[in-house]
Amino acid sequence: MAQNPTYQAPKGTVDLTGDSARAWEYLNHTAAQVFSRYGYELICTPIFEATEVFARGIGAATDVVNKEMYSFKDKKGRSLTLRPENTAGVVRAAIQGNLAGEAGLAKLYYAGPMFRYERPQKGRQRQFYQIGAEALGPASPEADAEMILMLWNYFCTLGLPVVNMELLVNSMGCPQCRPAYREHLADYLRDHTKELCPECQTRADTNPLRAFDCKNPQCQTVLATAPKLSDALCDDCASHQRQVTALLEAAGVTYTPDPTLVRGLDYYTRTVFEVQIKDGLGAQNALGGGGRYDGLFEQLGGKPTPGIGFALGFERVALALDAANQYLFSAGGPRVCYVAAADAALRGRAFGLAQTIRTSTQKWAALCDLQNKSLKAQFKAADRAGAAVVVIVGADEFEAGQVRMRNMQTHAEELIAFDGVARWLDDHPELQGASNQLSVSSYTS
């Protein structure tokens, strides 16, 4: 019976249940597999930080800080903010815990919810989920190329079609070459003030590079002939960029130079990159991206330490997988058997056998009836759970010290000893349940 709930999830948030929860779990599992092959370890940072961590790190002139952060005062009047992104929090943790240590290197990845006050739409929520990675310490082009290739490898491992993905690469320059370009671009924007939207008119004085993010068609026309940072790079930045792209080419990964790619945060320097879907997502086509942030440690009070990282959005990846008709296979969890009691008098025996299976084998999950269902209803529950086998505890079989094993695909049955069920299950790894696939379409709106 449908219920009319008194309370509902806040606007811009959704509950991850069923397939959507399993999809999030699968993306995490795949990240752990792929990233660990590059030497990355998990880090879990607080969901909220001191507001200054984000204001100083991300940049006071960004939309994230000005418009989108969820900030609040605690009981002692301190300003705290739900994390709108996690790079600044990871860097804060690295400074506080000296995570790079004597080796001067830390490779970390994370997964979890982020929070931004935006207009909810397809592929964008106010509480959204990200997976990301940060390499703290290395300044070399090889570190940049490795980070980009790891992100690309992750998307390929998920099964996204390479032909429908595009890798964009640019350089944001450094403190030596970017300031002069910034003023040059600002002058250009001021010369075209009447042709720009009000926000881009303001950006000419606050953050000219953000104008490249504007989706207004008239602004895009103006910016098409704007000076490009790629033409103003110093020799060191230009050399760094050439080495990064040469490493990508040597790895056989195709990329597109995009002089308008600036990303959305102020801490980026030199290499920035983004992976987009060519068809299927409309305007929200960015799956993930990142870049180098060599000055962020100092901005947050640490010693000079280079860094590079990326973040990818679960919601966008779910949309892309759905558009590609790509199903996610199970994350290697146990196969399922269902222990069914033929009548109420044997419910305790079925319950005990299920617990024995759980503690005797790591390859199988065991379910049993907790609702006093009939045997027919128990079979329906087993089918819904995708059980490969139903273990039937019947009166005659139990009296003989046996149970009946039913293969749910072939419906073949076999009598075996009651105390040999776990061993029998482990001896039949070929058994498959009703489905080892899950759709992500329930979480693409």
Coordinates of N, CA and C in Angstrom, one line a residue, residues 123-228:
G123 N 21.5 15.3 -13.2 CA 22.9 15.2 -13.0 C 23.5 16.1 -12.0
R124 N 22.7 16.9 -11.3 CA 23.2 17.9 -10.4 C 22.3 18.0 -9.2
Q125 N 22.8 17.6 -8.0 CA 22.0 17.7 -6.7 C 22.7 18.6 -5.8
R126 N 22.0 19.0 -4.7 CA 22.7 19.8 -3.7 C 23.5 19.0 -2.7
Q127 N 23.1 17.8 -2.5 CA 24.0 16.8 -1.9 C 24.4 15.8 -3.0
F128 N 25.6 15.8 -3.4 CA 26.1 15.0 -4.5 C 27.3 14.2 -4.1
Y129 N 27.6 13.2 -4.8 CA 28.6 12.2 -4.4 C 29.8 12.3 -5.4
Q130 N 31.0 12.3 -4.8 CA 32.2 12.4 -5.6 C 33.2 11.3 -5.2
I131 N 34.0 10.9 -6.1 CA 35.2 10.1 -5.9 C 36.4 10.9 -6.4
G132 N 37.4 11.0 -5.7 CA 38.6 11.8 -6.1 C 39.9 11.3 -5.7
A133 N 41.0 11.8 -6.2 CA 42.3 11.4 -5.9 C 43.2 12.6 -5.8
E134 N 44.2 12.6 -5.0 CA 45.2 13.7 -4.8 C 46.6 13.1 -4.7
A135 N 47.5 13.6 -5.5 CA 48.9 13.3 -5.3 C 49.6 14.5 -4.8
L136 N 50.1 14.4 -3.5 CA 50.7 15.5 -2.8 C 52.2 15.4 -2.8
G137 N 53.0 16.3 -3.3 CA 54.4 16.3 -3.3 C 55.1 16.3 -4.6
P138 N 54.7 15.5 -5.6 CA 55.4 15.6 -6.9 C 55.0 16.8 -7.8
A139 N 56.0 17.3 -8.5 CA 55.7 18.5 -9.3 C 56.0 18.1 -10.8
S140 N 56.3 16.9 -11.1 CA 56.8 16.5 -12.4 C 55.7 16.4 -13.4
P141 N 56.0 16.5 -14.7 CA 55.0 16.2 -15.7 C 54.5 14.8 -15.7
E142 N 55.3 13.9 -15.2 CA 54.9 12.4 -15.1 C 53.8 12.3 -14.1
A143 N 53.8 13.1 -13.0 CA 52.7 13.0 -12.0 C 51.4 13.5 -12.6
D144 N 51.5 14.5 -13.4 CA 50.3 15.0 -14.1 C 49.7 13.9 -15.0
A145 N 50.6 13.4 -15.9 CA 50.2 12.4 -16.8 C 49.6 11.1 -16.1
E146 N 50.2 10.7 -15.0 CA 49.7 9.6 -14.3 C 48.3 9.8 -13.8
M147 N 48.1 11.0 -13.2 CA 46.8 11.3 -12.7 C 45.7 11.3 -13.8
I148 N 46.1 11.9 -14.9 CA 45.1 11.9 -16.1 C 44.8 10.5 -16.5
L149 N 45.9 9.7 -16.7 CA 45.7 8.3 -17.2 C 45.0 7.5 -16.2
M150 N 45.1 7.7 -14.9 CA 44.4 6.9 -13.9 C 42.9 7.2 -14.0
L151 N 42.5 8.5 -14.2 CA 41.1 8.9 -14.4 C 40.5 8.2 -15.6
W152 N 41.3 8.3 -16.7 CA 40.9 7.7 -18.0 C 40.7 6.2 -17.8
N153 N 41.6 5.5 -17.2 CA 41.6 4.1 -16.9 C 40.4 3.7 -16.1
Y154 N 40.0 4.5 -15.1 CA 38.9 4.3 -14.3 C 37.6 4.3 -15.1
F155 N 37.4 5.3 -16.0 CA 36.2 5.3 -16.8 C 36.2 4.2 -17.8
C156 N 37.3 3.8 -18.3 CA 37.3 2.7 -19.2 C 37.0 1.4 -18.5
T157 N 37.5 1.2 -17.3 CA 37.2 0.0 -16.5 C 35.7 -0.1 -16.2
L158 N 35.0 1.0 -16.0 CA 33.6 1.0 -15.7 C 32.8 0.6 -17.0
G159 N 33.4 0.7 -18.2 CA 32.8 0.3 -19.4 C 32.3 1.4 -20.2
L160 N 32.6 2.7 -19.9 CA 32.2 3.8 -20.8 C 32.9 3.7 -22.1
P161 N 32.2 3.8 -23.2 CA 32.8 3.7 -24.5 C 33.9 4.8 -24.8
V162 N 35.1 4.4 -25.2 CA 36.1 5.4 -25.4 C 35.7 6.3 -26.6
V163 N 35.0 5.8 -27.6 CA 34.6 6.7 -28.7 C 33.7 7.8 -28.3
N164 N 33.0 7.6 -27.1 CA 32.1 8.7 -26.7 C 32.6 9.5 -25.6
M165 N 33.9 9.4 -25.3 CA 34.6 10.2 -24.3 C 35.6 11.1 -24.9
E166 N 35.7 12.3 -24.4 CA 36.7 13.2 -24.9 C 37.5 13.8 -23.7
L167 N 38.9 13.7 -23.8 CA 39.8 14.3 -22.8 C 40.3 15.6 -23.2
L168 N 39.9 16.7 -22.4 CA 40.4 18.0 -22.7 C 41.5 18.4 -21.8
V169 N 42.5 19.0 -22.3 CA 43.7 19.4 -21.5 C 44.1 20.8 -21.8
N170 N 44.5 21.6 -20.8 CA 45.0 22.9 -20.9 C 46.0 23.2 -19.8
S171 N 46.6 24.4 -19.9 CA 47.5 24.9 -18.8 C 47.0 26.2 -18.3
M172 N 46.9 26.3 -17.0 CA 46.5 27.6 -16.3 C 47.7 28.5 -16.0
G173 N 48.9 28.1 -16.4 CA 50.1 28.9 -16.2 C 50.5 28.9 -14.7
C174 N 51.3 29.8 -14.3 CA 51.8 29.9 -12.9 C 51.8 31.3 -12.5
P175 N 52.2 31.6 -11.2 CA 52.2 33.0 -10.7 C 53.2 33.9 -11.5
Q176 N 54.1 33.3 -12.3 CA 55.0 34.2 -13.1 C 54.3 34.7 -14.4
C177 N 53.5 33.8 -15.0 CA 53.0 34.2 -16.3 C 51.5 34.5 -16.3
R178 N 50.7 34.0 -15.3 CA 49.3 34.2 -15.4 C 48.8 35.7 -15.0
P179 N 49.5 36.4 -14.1 CA 49.0 37.7 -13.8 C 48.9 38.7 -15.0
A180 N 50.0 38.6 -15.8 CA 50.0 39.5 -17.0 C 48.9 39.2 -17.9
Y181 N 48.7 37.8 -18.1 CA 47.6 37.4 -19.0 C 46.2 37.8 -18.4
R182 N 46.1 37.7 -17.1 CA 44.8 38.0 -16.4 C 44.5 39.5 -16.7
E183 N 45.4 40.4 -16.6 CA 45.1 41.8 -16.9 C 44.8 42.0 -18.4
H184 N 45.5 41.3 -19.2 CA 45.3 41.4 -20.7 C 43.8 41.0 -21.0
L185 N 43.4 39.8 -20.4 CA 42.0 39.4 -20.6 C 41.0 40.3 -20.0
A186 N 41.3 40.8 -18.8 CA 40.4 41.8 -18.2 C 40.2 43.0 -19.1
D187 N 41.3 43.5 -19.6 CA 41.1 44.7 -20.5 C 40.3 44.3 -21.8
Y188 N 40.4 43.1 -22.3 CA 39.6 42.7 -23.4 C 38.2 42.7 -23.0
L189 N 37.9 42.1 -21.9 CA 36.5 42.1 -21.4 C 35.9 43.5 -21.2
R190 N 36.6 44.3 -20.7 CA 36.2 45.7 -20.5 C 35.9 46.4 -21.8
D191 N 36.7 46.1 -22.8 CA 36.5 46.7 -24.1 C 35.2 46.2 -24.8
H192 N 34.7 45.0 -24.3 CA 33.4 44.4 -24.8 C 32.3 44.4 -23.8
T193 N 32.3 45.3 -22.9 CA 31.4 45.3 -21.7 C 29.9 45.2 -22.2
K194 N 29.6 46.0 -23.2 CA 28.2 46.1 -23.7 C 27.7 44.8 -24.3
E195 N 28.6 43.9 -24.7 CA 28.3 42.6 -25.3 C 28.2 41.5 -24.3
L196 N 28.6 41.7 -23.1 CA 28.7 40.7 -22.1 C 27.5 40.7 -21.1
C197 N 27.2 39.5 -20.6 CA 26.1 39.5 -19.5 C 26.6 40.2 -18.3
P198 N 25.7 40.6 -17.4 CA 26.1 41.3 -16.2 C 27.1 40.6 -15.3
E199 N 27.0 39.2 -15.3 CA 28.0 38.5 -14.5 C 29.4 38.6 -15.1
C200 N 29.5 38.4 -16.4 CA 30.8 38.5 -17.0 C 31.4 40.0 -16.9
Q201 N 30.5 41.0 -16.9 CA 31.0 42.3 -16.7 C 31.6 42.5 -15.4
T202 N 31.1 41.8 -14.4 CA 31.7 41.8 -13.0 C 33.0 41.0 -13.0
R203 N 33.0 39.9 -13.7 CA 34.2 39.1 -13.7 C 35.4 39.8 -14.3
A204 N 35.2 40.7 -15.1 CA 36.3 41.5 -15.7 C 37.2 42.1 -14.5
D205 N 36.5 42.4 -13.4 CA 37.3 43.0 -12.3 C 37.6 42.1 -11.2
T206 N 36.8 41.0 -11.1 CA 37.0 40.0 -10.0 C 37.8 38.8 -10.4
N207 N 37.4 38.2 -11.5 CA 38.1 36.9 -11.9 C 37.9 36.7 -13.3
P208 N 38.6 37.3 -14.2 CA 38.4 37.3 -15.6 C 38.4 35.9 -16.2
L209 N 39.2 35.0 -15.7 CA 39.2 33.7 -16.3 C 37.9 32.9 -16.2
R210 N 37.1 33.2 -15.2 CA 35.8 32.6 -15.0 C 34.9 32.9 -16.2
A211 N 35.1 33.9 -16.9 CA 34.3 34.3 -18.0 C 34.2 33.1 -19.0
F212 N 35.3 32.3 -19.1 CA 35.3 31.2 -20.1 C 34.3 30.1 -19.7
D213 N 33.8 30.1 -18.4 CA 32.8 29.2 -18.0 C 31.4 29.6 -18.3
C214 N 31.2 30.8 -18.7 CA 29.9 31.4 -19.0 C 29.2 30.6 -20.2
K215 N 27.9 30.3 -20.0 CA 27.2 29.5 -21.1 C 26.4 30.5 -21.9
N216 N 26.4 31.8 -21.6 CA 25.6 32.7 -22.4 C 26.2 32.7 -23.8
P217 N 25.3 32.5 -24.9 CA 25.8 32.4 -26.3 C 26.5 33.7 -26.7
Q218 N 26.0 34.9 -26.3 CA 26.7 36.1 -26.7 C 28.0 36.3 -26.1
C219 N 28.2 35.9 -24.8 CA 29.5 35.9 -24.1 C 30.4 34.9 -24.8
Q220 N 29.9 33.8 -25.2 CA 30.8 32.8 -25.9 C 31.3 33.3 -27.2
T221 N 30.5 34.1 -27.9 CA 30.9 34.7 -29.1 C 32.0 35.7 -28.9
V222 N 31.9 36.5 -27.8 CA 32.9 37.5 -27.5 C 34.2 36.8 -27.1
L223 N 34.1 35.7 -26.3 CA 35.3 35.0 -25.8 C 36.0 34.2 -26.9
A224 N 35.3 33.9 -28.0 CA 35.9 33.1 -29.1 C 37.1 33.8 -29.7
T225 N 37.2 35.1 -29.6 CA 38.3 35.9 -30.1 C 39.2 36.5 -29.0
A226 N 38.9 36.1 -27.8 CA 39.7 36.6 -26.6 C 41.1 36.1 -26.6
P227 N 42.0 36.8 -26.0 CA 43.4 36.3 -25.9 C 43.4 35.0 -25.1
K228 N 44.3 34.0 -25.5 CA 44.3 32.7 -24.9 C 45.6 32.6 -24.0

